XYZ file of C-alpha atoms in Angstrom:
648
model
C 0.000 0.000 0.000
C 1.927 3.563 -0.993
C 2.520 5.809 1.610
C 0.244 8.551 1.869
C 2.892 10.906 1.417
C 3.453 9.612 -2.429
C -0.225 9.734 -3.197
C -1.420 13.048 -5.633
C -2.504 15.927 -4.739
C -5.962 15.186 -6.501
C -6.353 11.696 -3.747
C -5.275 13.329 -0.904
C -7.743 15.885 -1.611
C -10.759 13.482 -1.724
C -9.307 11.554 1.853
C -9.096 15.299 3.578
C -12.382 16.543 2.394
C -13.744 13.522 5.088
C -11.712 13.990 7.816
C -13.430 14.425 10.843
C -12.127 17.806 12.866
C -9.394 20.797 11.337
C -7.041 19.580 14.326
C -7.078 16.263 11.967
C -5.931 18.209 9.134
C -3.246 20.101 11.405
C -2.061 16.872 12.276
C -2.081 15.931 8.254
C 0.558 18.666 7.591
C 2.620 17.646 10.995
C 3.274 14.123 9.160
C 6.300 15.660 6.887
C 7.389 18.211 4.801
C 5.478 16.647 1.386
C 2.065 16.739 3.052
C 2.661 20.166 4.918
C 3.031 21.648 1.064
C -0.159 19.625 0.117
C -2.291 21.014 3.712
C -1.074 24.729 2.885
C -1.914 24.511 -1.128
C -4.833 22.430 -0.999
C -5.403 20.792 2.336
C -7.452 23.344 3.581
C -9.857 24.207 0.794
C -10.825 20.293 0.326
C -11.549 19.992 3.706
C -14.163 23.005 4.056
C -15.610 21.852 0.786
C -16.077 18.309 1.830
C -17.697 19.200 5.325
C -19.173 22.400 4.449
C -21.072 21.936 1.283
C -22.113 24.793 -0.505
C -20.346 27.215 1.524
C -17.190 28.490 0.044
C -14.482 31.431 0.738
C -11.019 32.970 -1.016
C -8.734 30.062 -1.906
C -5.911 31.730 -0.095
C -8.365 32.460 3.017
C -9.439 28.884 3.587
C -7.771 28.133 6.766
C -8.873 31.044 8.285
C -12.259 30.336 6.967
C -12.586 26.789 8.516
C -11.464 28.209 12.185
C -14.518 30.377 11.092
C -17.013 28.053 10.250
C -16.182 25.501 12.949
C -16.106 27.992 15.449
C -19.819 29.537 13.944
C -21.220 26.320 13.647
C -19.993 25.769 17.808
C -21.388 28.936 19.137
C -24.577 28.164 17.199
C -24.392 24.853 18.509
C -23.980 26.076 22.232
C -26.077 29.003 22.050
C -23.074 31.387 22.558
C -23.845 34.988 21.500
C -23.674 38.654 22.554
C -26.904 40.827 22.306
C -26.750 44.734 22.151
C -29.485 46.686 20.932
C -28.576 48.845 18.122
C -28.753 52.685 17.298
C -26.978 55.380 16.257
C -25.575 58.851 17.989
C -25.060 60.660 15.033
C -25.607 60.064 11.425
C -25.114 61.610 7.618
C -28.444 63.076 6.610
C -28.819 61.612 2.426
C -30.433 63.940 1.271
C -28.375 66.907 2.620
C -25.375 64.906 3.890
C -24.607 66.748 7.360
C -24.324 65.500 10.737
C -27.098 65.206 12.922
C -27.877 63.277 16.324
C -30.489 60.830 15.455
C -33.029 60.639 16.896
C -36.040 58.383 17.171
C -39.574 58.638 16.525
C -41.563 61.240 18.416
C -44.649 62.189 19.925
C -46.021 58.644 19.242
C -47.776 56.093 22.218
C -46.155 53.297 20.205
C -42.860 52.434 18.904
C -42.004 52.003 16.080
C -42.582 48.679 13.962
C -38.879 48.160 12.259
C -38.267 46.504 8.546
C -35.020 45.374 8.368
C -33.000 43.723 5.632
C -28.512 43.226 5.186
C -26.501 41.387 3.124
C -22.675 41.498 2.930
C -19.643 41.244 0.664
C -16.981 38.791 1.295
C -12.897 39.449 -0.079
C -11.693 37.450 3.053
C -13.286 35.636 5.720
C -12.267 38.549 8.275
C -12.684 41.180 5.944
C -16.252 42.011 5.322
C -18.774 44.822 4.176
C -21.656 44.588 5.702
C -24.918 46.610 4.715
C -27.407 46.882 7.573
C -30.544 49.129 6.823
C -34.049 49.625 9.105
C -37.170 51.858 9.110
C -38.067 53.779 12.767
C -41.593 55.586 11.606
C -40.660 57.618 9.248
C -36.571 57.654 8.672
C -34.552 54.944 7.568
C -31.144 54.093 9.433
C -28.587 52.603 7.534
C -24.995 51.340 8.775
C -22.128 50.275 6.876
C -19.595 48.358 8.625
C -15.962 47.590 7.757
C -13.959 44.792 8.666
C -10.566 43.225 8.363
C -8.373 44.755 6.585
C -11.151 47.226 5.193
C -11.243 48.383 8.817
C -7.738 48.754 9.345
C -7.401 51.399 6.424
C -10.898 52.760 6.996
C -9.885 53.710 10.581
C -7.689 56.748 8.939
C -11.071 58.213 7.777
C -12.124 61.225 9.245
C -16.047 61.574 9.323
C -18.776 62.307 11.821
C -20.646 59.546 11.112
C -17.540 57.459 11.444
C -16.931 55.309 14.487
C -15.681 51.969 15.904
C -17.908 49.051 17.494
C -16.824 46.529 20.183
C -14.968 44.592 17.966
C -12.899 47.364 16.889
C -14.712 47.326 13.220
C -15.026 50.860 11.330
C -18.634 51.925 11.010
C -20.471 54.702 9.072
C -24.214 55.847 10.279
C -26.598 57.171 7.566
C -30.290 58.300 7.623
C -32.840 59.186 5.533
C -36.091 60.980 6.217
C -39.371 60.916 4.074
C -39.441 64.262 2.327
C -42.694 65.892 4.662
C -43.546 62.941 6.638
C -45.597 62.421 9.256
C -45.543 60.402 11.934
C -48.321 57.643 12.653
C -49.108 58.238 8.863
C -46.280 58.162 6.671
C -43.962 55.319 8.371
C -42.474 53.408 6.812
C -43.851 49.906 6.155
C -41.611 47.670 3.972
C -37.688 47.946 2.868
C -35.640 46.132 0.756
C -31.584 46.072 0.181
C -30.480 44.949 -3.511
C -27.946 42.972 -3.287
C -24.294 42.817 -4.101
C -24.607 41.501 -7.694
C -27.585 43.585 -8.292
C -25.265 47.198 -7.918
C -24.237 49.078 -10.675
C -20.550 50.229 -9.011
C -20.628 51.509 -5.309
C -24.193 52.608 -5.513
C -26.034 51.031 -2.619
C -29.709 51.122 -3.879
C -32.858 50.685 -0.725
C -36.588 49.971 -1.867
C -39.097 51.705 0.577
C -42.452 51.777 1.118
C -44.751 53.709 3.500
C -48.349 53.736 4.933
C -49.049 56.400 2.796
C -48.534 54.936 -0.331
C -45.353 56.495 -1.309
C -42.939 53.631 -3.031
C -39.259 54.713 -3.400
C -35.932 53.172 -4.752
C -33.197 54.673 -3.044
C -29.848 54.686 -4.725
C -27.103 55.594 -2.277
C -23.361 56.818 -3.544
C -21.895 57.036 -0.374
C -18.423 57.850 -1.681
C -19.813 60.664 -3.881
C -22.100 61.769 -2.031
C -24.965 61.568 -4.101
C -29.114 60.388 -3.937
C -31.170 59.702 -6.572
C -34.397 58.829 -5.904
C -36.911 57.375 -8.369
C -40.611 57.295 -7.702
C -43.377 54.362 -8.183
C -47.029 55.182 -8.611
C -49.583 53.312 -6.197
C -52.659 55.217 -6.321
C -51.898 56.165 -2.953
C -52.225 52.786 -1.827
C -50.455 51.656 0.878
C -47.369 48.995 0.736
C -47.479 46.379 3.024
C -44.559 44.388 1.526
C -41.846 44.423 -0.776
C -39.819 42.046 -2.240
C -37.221 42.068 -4.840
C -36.111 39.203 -7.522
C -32.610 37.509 -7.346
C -31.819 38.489 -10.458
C -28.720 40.603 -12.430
C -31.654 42.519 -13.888
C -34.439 42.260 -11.019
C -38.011 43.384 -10.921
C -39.639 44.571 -7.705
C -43.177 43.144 -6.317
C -45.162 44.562 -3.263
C -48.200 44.316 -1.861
C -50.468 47.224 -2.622
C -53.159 47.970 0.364
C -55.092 44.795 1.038
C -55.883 42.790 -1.924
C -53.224 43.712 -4.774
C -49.878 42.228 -6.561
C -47.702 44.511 -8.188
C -44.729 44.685 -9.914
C -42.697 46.999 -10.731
C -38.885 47.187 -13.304
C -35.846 48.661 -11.305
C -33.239 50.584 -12.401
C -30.978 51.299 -10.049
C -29.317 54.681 -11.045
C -32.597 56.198 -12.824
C -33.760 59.226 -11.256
C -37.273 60.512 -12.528
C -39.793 63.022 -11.863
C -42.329 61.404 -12.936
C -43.740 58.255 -11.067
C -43.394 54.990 -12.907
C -46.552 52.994 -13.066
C -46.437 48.899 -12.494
C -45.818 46.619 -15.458
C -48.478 43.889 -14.094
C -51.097 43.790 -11.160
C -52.880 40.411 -9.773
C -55.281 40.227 -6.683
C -54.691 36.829 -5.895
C -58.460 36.289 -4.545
C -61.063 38.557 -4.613
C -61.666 39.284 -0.954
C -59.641 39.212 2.624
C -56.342 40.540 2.861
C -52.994 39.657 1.480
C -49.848 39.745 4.069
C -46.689 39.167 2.367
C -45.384 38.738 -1.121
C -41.760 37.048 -1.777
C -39.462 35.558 -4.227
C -38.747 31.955 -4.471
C -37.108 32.084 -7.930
C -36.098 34.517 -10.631
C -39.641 33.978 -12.452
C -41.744 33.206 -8.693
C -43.535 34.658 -6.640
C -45.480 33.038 -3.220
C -47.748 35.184 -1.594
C -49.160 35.159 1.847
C -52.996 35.885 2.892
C -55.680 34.893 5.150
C -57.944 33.968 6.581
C -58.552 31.623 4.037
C -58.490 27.887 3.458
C -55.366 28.239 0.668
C -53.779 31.349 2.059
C -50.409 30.356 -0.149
C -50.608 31.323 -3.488
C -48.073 31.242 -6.623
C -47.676 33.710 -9.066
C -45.490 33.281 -12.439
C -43.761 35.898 -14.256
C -44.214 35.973 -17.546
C -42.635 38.195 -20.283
C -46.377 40.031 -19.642
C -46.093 40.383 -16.571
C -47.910 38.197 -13.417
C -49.760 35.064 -14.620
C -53.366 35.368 -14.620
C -54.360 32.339 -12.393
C -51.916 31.026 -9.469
C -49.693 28.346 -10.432
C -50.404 26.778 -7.418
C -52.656 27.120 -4.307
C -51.301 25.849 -0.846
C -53.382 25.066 1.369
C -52.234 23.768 5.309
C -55.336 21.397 6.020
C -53.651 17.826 6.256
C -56.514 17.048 3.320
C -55.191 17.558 -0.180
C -56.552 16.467 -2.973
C -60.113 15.743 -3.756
C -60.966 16.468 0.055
C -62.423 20.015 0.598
C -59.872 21.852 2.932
C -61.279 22.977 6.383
C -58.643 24.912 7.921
C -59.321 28.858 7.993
C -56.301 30.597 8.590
C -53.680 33.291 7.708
C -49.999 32.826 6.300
C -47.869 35.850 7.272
C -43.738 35.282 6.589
C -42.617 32.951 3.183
C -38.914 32.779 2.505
C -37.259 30.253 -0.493
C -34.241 27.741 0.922
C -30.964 29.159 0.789
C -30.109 28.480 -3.027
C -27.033 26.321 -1.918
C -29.364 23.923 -0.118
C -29.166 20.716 -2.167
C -33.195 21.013 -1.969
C -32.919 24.688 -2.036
C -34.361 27.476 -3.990
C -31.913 27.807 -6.863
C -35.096 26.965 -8.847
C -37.469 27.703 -6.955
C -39.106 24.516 -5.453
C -39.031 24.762 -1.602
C -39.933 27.581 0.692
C -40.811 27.741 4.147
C -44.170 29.709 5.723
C -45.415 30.631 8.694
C -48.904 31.646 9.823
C -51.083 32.506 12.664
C -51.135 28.726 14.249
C -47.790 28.976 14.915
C -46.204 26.626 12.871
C -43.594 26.809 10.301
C -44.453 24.518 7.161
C -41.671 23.205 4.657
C -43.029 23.499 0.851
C -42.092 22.063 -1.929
C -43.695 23.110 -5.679
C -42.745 19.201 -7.322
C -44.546 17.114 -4.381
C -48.510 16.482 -4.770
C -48.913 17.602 -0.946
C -49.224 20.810 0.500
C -46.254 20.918 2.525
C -43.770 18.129 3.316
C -42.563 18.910 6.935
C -43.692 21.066 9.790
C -41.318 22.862 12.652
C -43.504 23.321 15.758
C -42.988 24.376 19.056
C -44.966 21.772 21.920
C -44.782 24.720 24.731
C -46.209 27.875 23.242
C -48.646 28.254 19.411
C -47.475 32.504 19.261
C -48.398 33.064 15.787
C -45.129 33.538 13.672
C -44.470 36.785 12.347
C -40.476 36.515 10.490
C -38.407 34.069 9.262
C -35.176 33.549 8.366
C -32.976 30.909 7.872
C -29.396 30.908 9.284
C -27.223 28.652 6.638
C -28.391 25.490 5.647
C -28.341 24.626 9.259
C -31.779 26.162 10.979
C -34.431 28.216 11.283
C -35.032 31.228 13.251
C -38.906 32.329 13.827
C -40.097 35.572 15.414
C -43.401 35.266 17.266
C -46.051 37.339 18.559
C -45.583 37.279 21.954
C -43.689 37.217 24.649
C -40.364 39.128 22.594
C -39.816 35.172 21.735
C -37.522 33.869 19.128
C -37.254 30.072 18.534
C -34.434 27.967 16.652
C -35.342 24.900 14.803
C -33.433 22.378 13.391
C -33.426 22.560 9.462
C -32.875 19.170 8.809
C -32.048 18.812 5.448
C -30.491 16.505 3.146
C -26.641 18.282 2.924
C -27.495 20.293 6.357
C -25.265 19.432 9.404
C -22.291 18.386 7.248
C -20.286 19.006 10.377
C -20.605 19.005 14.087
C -18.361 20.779 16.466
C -20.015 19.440 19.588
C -21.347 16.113 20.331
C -25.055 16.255 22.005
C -25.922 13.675 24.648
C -29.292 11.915 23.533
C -32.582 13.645 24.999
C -34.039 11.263 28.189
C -37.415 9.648 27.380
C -40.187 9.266 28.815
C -40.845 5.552 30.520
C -43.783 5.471 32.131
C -45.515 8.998 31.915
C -48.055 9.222 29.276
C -47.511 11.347 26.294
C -48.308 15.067 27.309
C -50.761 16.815 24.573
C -50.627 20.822 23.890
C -54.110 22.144 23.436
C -53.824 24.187 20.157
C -51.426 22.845 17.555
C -51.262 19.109 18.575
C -54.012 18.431 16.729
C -53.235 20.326 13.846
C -49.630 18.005 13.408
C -51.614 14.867 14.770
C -53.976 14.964 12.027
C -51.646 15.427 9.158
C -49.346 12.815 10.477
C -52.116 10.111 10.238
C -53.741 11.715 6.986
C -50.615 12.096 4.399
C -47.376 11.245 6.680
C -45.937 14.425 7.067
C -42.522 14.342 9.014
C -42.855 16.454 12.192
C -39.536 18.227 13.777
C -39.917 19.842 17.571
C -37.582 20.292 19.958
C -35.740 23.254 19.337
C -35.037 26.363 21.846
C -36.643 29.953 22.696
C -34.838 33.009 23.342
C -36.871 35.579 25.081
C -35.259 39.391 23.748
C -36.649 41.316 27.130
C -33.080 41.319 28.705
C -33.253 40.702 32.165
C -30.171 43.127 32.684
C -30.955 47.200 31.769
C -28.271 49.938 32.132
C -27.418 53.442 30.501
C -28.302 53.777 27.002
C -30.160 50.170 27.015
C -31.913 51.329 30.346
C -33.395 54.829 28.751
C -34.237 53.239 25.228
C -36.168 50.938 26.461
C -38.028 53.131 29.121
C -38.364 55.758 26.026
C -40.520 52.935 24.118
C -42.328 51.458 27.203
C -42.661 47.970 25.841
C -41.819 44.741 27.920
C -43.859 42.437 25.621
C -43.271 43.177 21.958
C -43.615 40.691 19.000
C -40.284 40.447 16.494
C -41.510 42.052 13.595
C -38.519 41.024 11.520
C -35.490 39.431 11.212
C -32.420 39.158 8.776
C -29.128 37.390 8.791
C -26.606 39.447 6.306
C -25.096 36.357 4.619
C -24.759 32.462 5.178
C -21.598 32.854 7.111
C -22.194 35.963 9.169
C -21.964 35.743 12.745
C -25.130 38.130 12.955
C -28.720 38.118 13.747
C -30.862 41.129 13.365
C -34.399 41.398 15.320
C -37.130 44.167 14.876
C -38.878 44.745 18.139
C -41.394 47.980 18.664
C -38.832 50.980 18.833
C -35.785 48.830 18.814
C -33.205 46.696 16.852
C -31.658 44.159 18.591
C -28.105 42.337 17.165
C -27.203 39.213 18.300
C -23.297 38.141 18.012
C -22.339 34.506 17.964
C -19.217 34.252 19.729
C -17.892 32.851 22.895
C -16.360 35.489 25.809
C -14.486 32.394 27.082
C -13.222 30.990 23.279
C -9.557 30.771 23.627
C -9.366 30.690 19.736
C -12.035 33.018 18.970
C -13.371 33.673 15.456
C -11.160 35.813 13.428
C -13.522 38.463 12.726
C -14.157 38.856 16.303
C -10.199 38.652 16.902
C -8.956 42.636 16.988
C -11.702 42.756 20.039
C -9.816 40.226 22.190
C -7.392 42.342 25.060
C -5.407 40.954 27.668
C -4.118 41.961 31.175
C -0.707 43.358 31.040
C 2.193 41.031 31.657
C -0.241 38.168 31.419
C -1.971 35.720 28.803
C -5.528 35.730 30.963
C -7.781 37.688 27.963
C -9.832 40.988 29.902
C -13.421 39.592 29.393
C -15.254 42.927 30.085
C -12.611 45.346 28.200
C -12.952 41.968 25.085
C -16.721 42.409 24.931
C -18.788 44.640 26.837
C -16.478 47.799 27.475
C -19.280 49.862 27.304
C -21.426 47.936 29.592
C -24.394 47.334 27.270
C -24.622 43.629 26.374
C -27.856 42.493 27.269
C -28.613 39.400 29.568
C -31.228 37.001 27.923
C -33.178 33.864 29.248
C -34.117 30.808 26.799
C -35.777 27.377 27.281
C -35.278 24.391 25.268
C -38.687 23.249 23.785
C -38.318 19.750 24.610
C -40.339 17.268 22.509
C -43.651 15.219 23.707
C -41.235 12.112 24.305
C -38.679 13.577 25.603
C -38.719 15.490 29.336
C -39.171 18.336 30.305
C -38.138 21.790 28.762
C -34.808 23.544 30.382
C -34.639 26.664 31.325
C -31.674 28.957 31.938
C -30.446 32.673 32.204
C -27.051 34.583 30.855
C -24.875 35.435 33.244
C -23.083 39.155 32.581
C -20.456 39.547 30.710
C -17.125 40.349 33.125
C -18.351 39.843 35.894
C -16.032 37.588 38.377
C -18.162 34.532 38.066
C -17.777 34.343 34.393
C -13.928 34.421 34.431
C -13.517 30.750 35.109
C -15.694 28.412 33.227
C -19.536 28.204 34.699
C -20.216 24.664 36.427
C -23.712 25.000 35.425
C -23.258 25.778 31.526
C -22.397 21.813 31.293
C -19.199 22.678 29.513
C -19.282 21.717 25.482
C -23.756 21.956 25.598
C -24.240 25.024 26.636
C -22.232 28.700 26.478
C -20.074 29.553 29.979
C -22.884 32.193 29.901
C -25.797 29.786 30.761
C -26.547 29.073 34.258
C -29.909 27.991 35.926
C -32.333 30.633 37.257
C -32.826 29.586 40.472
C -29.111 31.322 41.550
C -30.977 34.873 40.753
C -35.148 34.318 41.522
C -35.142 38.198 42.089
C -34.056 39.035 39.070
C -36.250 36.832 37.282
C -38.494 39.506 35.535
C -41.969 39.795 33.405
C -42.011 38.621 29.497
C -39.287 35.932 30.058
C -41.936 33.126 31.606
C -42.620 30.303 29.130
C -46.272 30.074 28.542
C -47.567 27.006 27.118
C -50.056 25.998 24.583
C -53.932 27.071 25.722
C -52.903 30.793 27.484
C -54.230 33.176 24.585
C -51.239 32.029 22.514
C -52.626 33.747 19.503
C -53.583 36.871 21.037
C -51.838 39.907 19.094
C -48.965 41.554 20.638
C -48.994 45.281 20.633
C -49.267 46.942 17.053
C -49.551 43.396 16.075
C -50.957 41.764 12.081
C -54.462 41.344 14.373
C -54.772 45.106 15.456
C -55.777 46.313 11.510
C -53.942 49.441 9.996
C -51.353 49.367 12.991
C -48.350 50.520 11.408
């Protein structure tokens, strides 16, 4: 048998691309001077291909990229992350680009209901650009944030807007206000980033819509300094959503006050007087109200509505414009086919697979909804059923009101109530390609009955015994009311008056990012995957790390909260009906003594040193952060909420 040392480059790549852990490829290039040239040339880009699929980075970057990826898919895995809420001081007015202080909506009794959307551009796994863009009433804030090298040389700019986060990346704070707006009338409803490959040079170009029925497409020069702003006519309708195609050339749809499609041609650097009209309008049924609209392909277009018995529908593109009659209707009864469908209710959030998903949305065939029964349904356009798997939750029904999905790996939901976010498992053929930590198996039940929920059980029971749908529970909730308020977290929070706010939206910039984004009324909260305690952190997290002098012991607080604003969140894990009973523990601060040495109670490699159980602190145990289960009003609107009508 040849040594492995004489084998080519082409069969050592296939035999690395299956190793188990990067510390096996270390050892790979430790074996001799032959294999240490093979590890450095080509070691390291076979082995993130082979165990992370579709997700790819600079050939010259891909050892830093696996430390990376392993050490995003670990904090993922343990739950470790950093939560701030988000705002800026000051910020570059676009349409007169001076300095102001920003500052939030006013004279309102509710806060306001953010839209968010980001996306980023990768050279290098630790150099990044990252685009991060909300609505608050009637502005828009948008933040561009440099890292990597892009930081280093960015941090010789001089600008007011200008500044550094905790992780010593360069940021730049813009805003933009409607021309004339009006509080309460004219906020801003729906906002959309193009992306990357949809820019004509630096031009960073922001679709927004408003209450009012004003429909914008921003285009941002930030290095020139120039707006141009291009008008869409909507018979003063108002937008509810917006959505734009993944496509070179893409069109726009939205939602058009309660019943209409439309779609619109963009042009990114066109600036116009005159409003352009729509190429194509649909209503997709003749009464009730549609919710959402989205693209799950170049030429598709599924589209959210209830209460109705098929509150999915798919629309086609056509060189015409919107297909007459849906391709499809979806309904989420368990009875398909020649059985009339009995299920009345509402579909709010649809996004498409990640296209690198080996079932994913590259053409179009699976998306994920979610609706007012709290359940998130997988889809696929080439099966016969209505959907083909559904992610639910066997301690609280909230009715789901975002989506996103964070890789190939999961899905993140924002609920009604309760500030609640809950993590599923994606489950996917090609998902999970590798595991950083190994999870003990969940304890069963062995003589306890089955428990039942009251609302949804019966929903998933019946379409398990009528067409076989495969069933995933058992992921974990994050409650966003942090149990821990000081300074500037403290005031913003007493300036909105909300404990109990549904996540209005949510948006991950890119399938590697380390970042989470969360709408809440009058916020934005970020959450940051990393560990405090990692003593290999991520790379793009590394320029934060500082150590005591003389010594190797890393600072926590000075690392990652030097300003003293990271947030303190409690979580449960759902638990499944076999398996017992839901966990629930608190973050400890981030600092603080206790959380110098590793926490006892974290369980090591499950959980983040963070974790601990709540019984340590019952004081500080505070309102919005109880689990409720199924039965307690779990589909009562939050405030401002989808049930509360025109609530924008």
């Amino acid at each position: 048998m040849p040594a492995l040392d004489t084998l080519p480059n082409e069969i050592l790549s296939l035999i690395t691309a299956h190793l188990d852990h990067p510390k096996d490829v270390s050892n790979v290039a430790l074996a001799c001077r032959r294999l240490s040239g093979f590890v450095e040339l080509d070691g390291w880009k076979a082995y993130m291909k082979g165990r992370f699929g579709g997700i790819t980075g600079p050939d010259a970057d891909a050892k830093e990229a696996v430390h990376g990826l392993t050490t995003l898919y670990r904090n993922w895995q343990r739950k470790a992350f950093i939560a701030r809420y988000i705002e800026p001081t000051r910020a570059i007015r676009l349409t007169t680009w001076d300095a102001k202080q920003w500052r939030g909506n006013q004279g309102q009794t509710m806060g306001y209901r953010p839209s968010i959307d980001s996306y980023e551009e990768i050279s290098g796994w630790a150099d990044r650009r990252e685009v991060l863009a909300w609505s608050a009433g009637t502005q828009i804030a948008l933040r561009i944030k440099e890292t990597g090298q892009k930081a280093v040389k960015a941090r010789n700019d001089v600008s007011e807007s200008r500044d550094l986060d905790e992780y010593k990346h360069v940021r730049y704070w813009y805003s933009y206000q409607i021309p004339r707006g009006r509080e309460g009338q004219d906020d801003i409803t729906a906002l959309k980033l193009l992306r990357p490959f949809q820019k004509v040079g630096a031009t960073d170009c922001i679709a927004v819509g408003t209450a009012s029925g004003q429909l914008r497409l921003l285009s941002v020069d930030t290095d020139d300094r120039t707006l141009r702003v291009q008008s869409y006519s909507t018979q003063r309708r108002p937008v509810v959503a917006i959505s734009v195609s993944p496509d070179q050339r893409p069109v726009m749809t939205t939602v058009l006050g309660d019943d209409t499609l439309a779609l619109y041609s963009i042009e990114p650097l066109a600036e116009s007087a005159r409003a352009k009209d729509s190429l194509s309008q649909v209503q997709p049924v003749p009464s009730g109200r549609v919710w959402s609209c989205n693209f799950i392909s170049k030429d598709k277009v599924a589209v959210g509505m209830g209460p109705t018995t098929k509150p999915i529908q798919i629309f086609e593109i056509t060189p015409t414009g919107f297909s007459a009659e849906p391709l499809r209707r979806f309904s989420l009864d368990s009875r398909s086919g020649s059985e009339v469908a009995r299920l009345n209710t509402s579909v709010y959030p649809i996004v498409p697979l990640p296209a690198s998903s080996r079932g994913g949305a590259l053409t179009g065939h699976t998306f994920l909804s979610g609706g007012y029964d709290g359940i998130v349904r997988l889809h696929d356009l080439r099966s016969p059923h209505d959907f083909e798997t559904m992610f639910w939750d066997v301690t609280s029904d909230s009715s789901i009101y975002s989506l996103a999905t964070q890789g190939l790996e999961r899905i993140v939901v924002g609920t009604s109530q309760h500030s609640m976010l809950k993590v599923f498992d994606l489950r996917l053929s090609g998902s999970h390609a590798y595991h950083s930590v190994a999870l003990p198996p969940q304890e069963r039940r062995s003589a306890a009955p089955k428990t039942r929920d009251y609302a949804s059980n019966e929903i998933v029971s019946e379409a398990v015994n009528h067409i076989g749908v495969s069933t995933v529970s058992g992921g974990w909730n994050l409650f966003l009311h942090p149990r821990n308020l000081e300074g500037d977290a403290a005031s913003r929070r007493r300036r909105t008056r909300v404990d109990d706010t549904p996540i209005y939206s949510l948006s991950i910039p890119s399938s590697t990012s380390t970042s989470l984004y969360a709408g809440l009324e009058g916020s934005v909260m970020s959450l940051d995957f990393l560990s405090i305690l990692d003593k290999h952190p991520d790379p793009l997290h590394r320029s934060a790390v500082v150590r005591f002098p003389n010594t190797d012991v890393v600072d926590v607080k000075s690392s990652y909260n030097p300003h003293g604003d990271v947030l303190d969140l409690g979580m449960y894990e759902q638990g499944s009906e076999d398996a017992v009973g839901m966990r629930l523990m608190v973050q400890g601060g981030v600092g603080v003594e206790q959380n110098i040495e590793r926490n006892n109670n974290s369980r090591s490699e499950e959980l983040d040193d963070r974790w601990k159980d709540p019984s340590t602190e019952k004081n500080r145990w505070s309102r919005g952060q109880q689990p409720h289960g199924r039965g307690g009003g779990g589909h009562r609107r939050g405030r401002g909420g989808r049930g509360r009508g025109r609530q924008w």
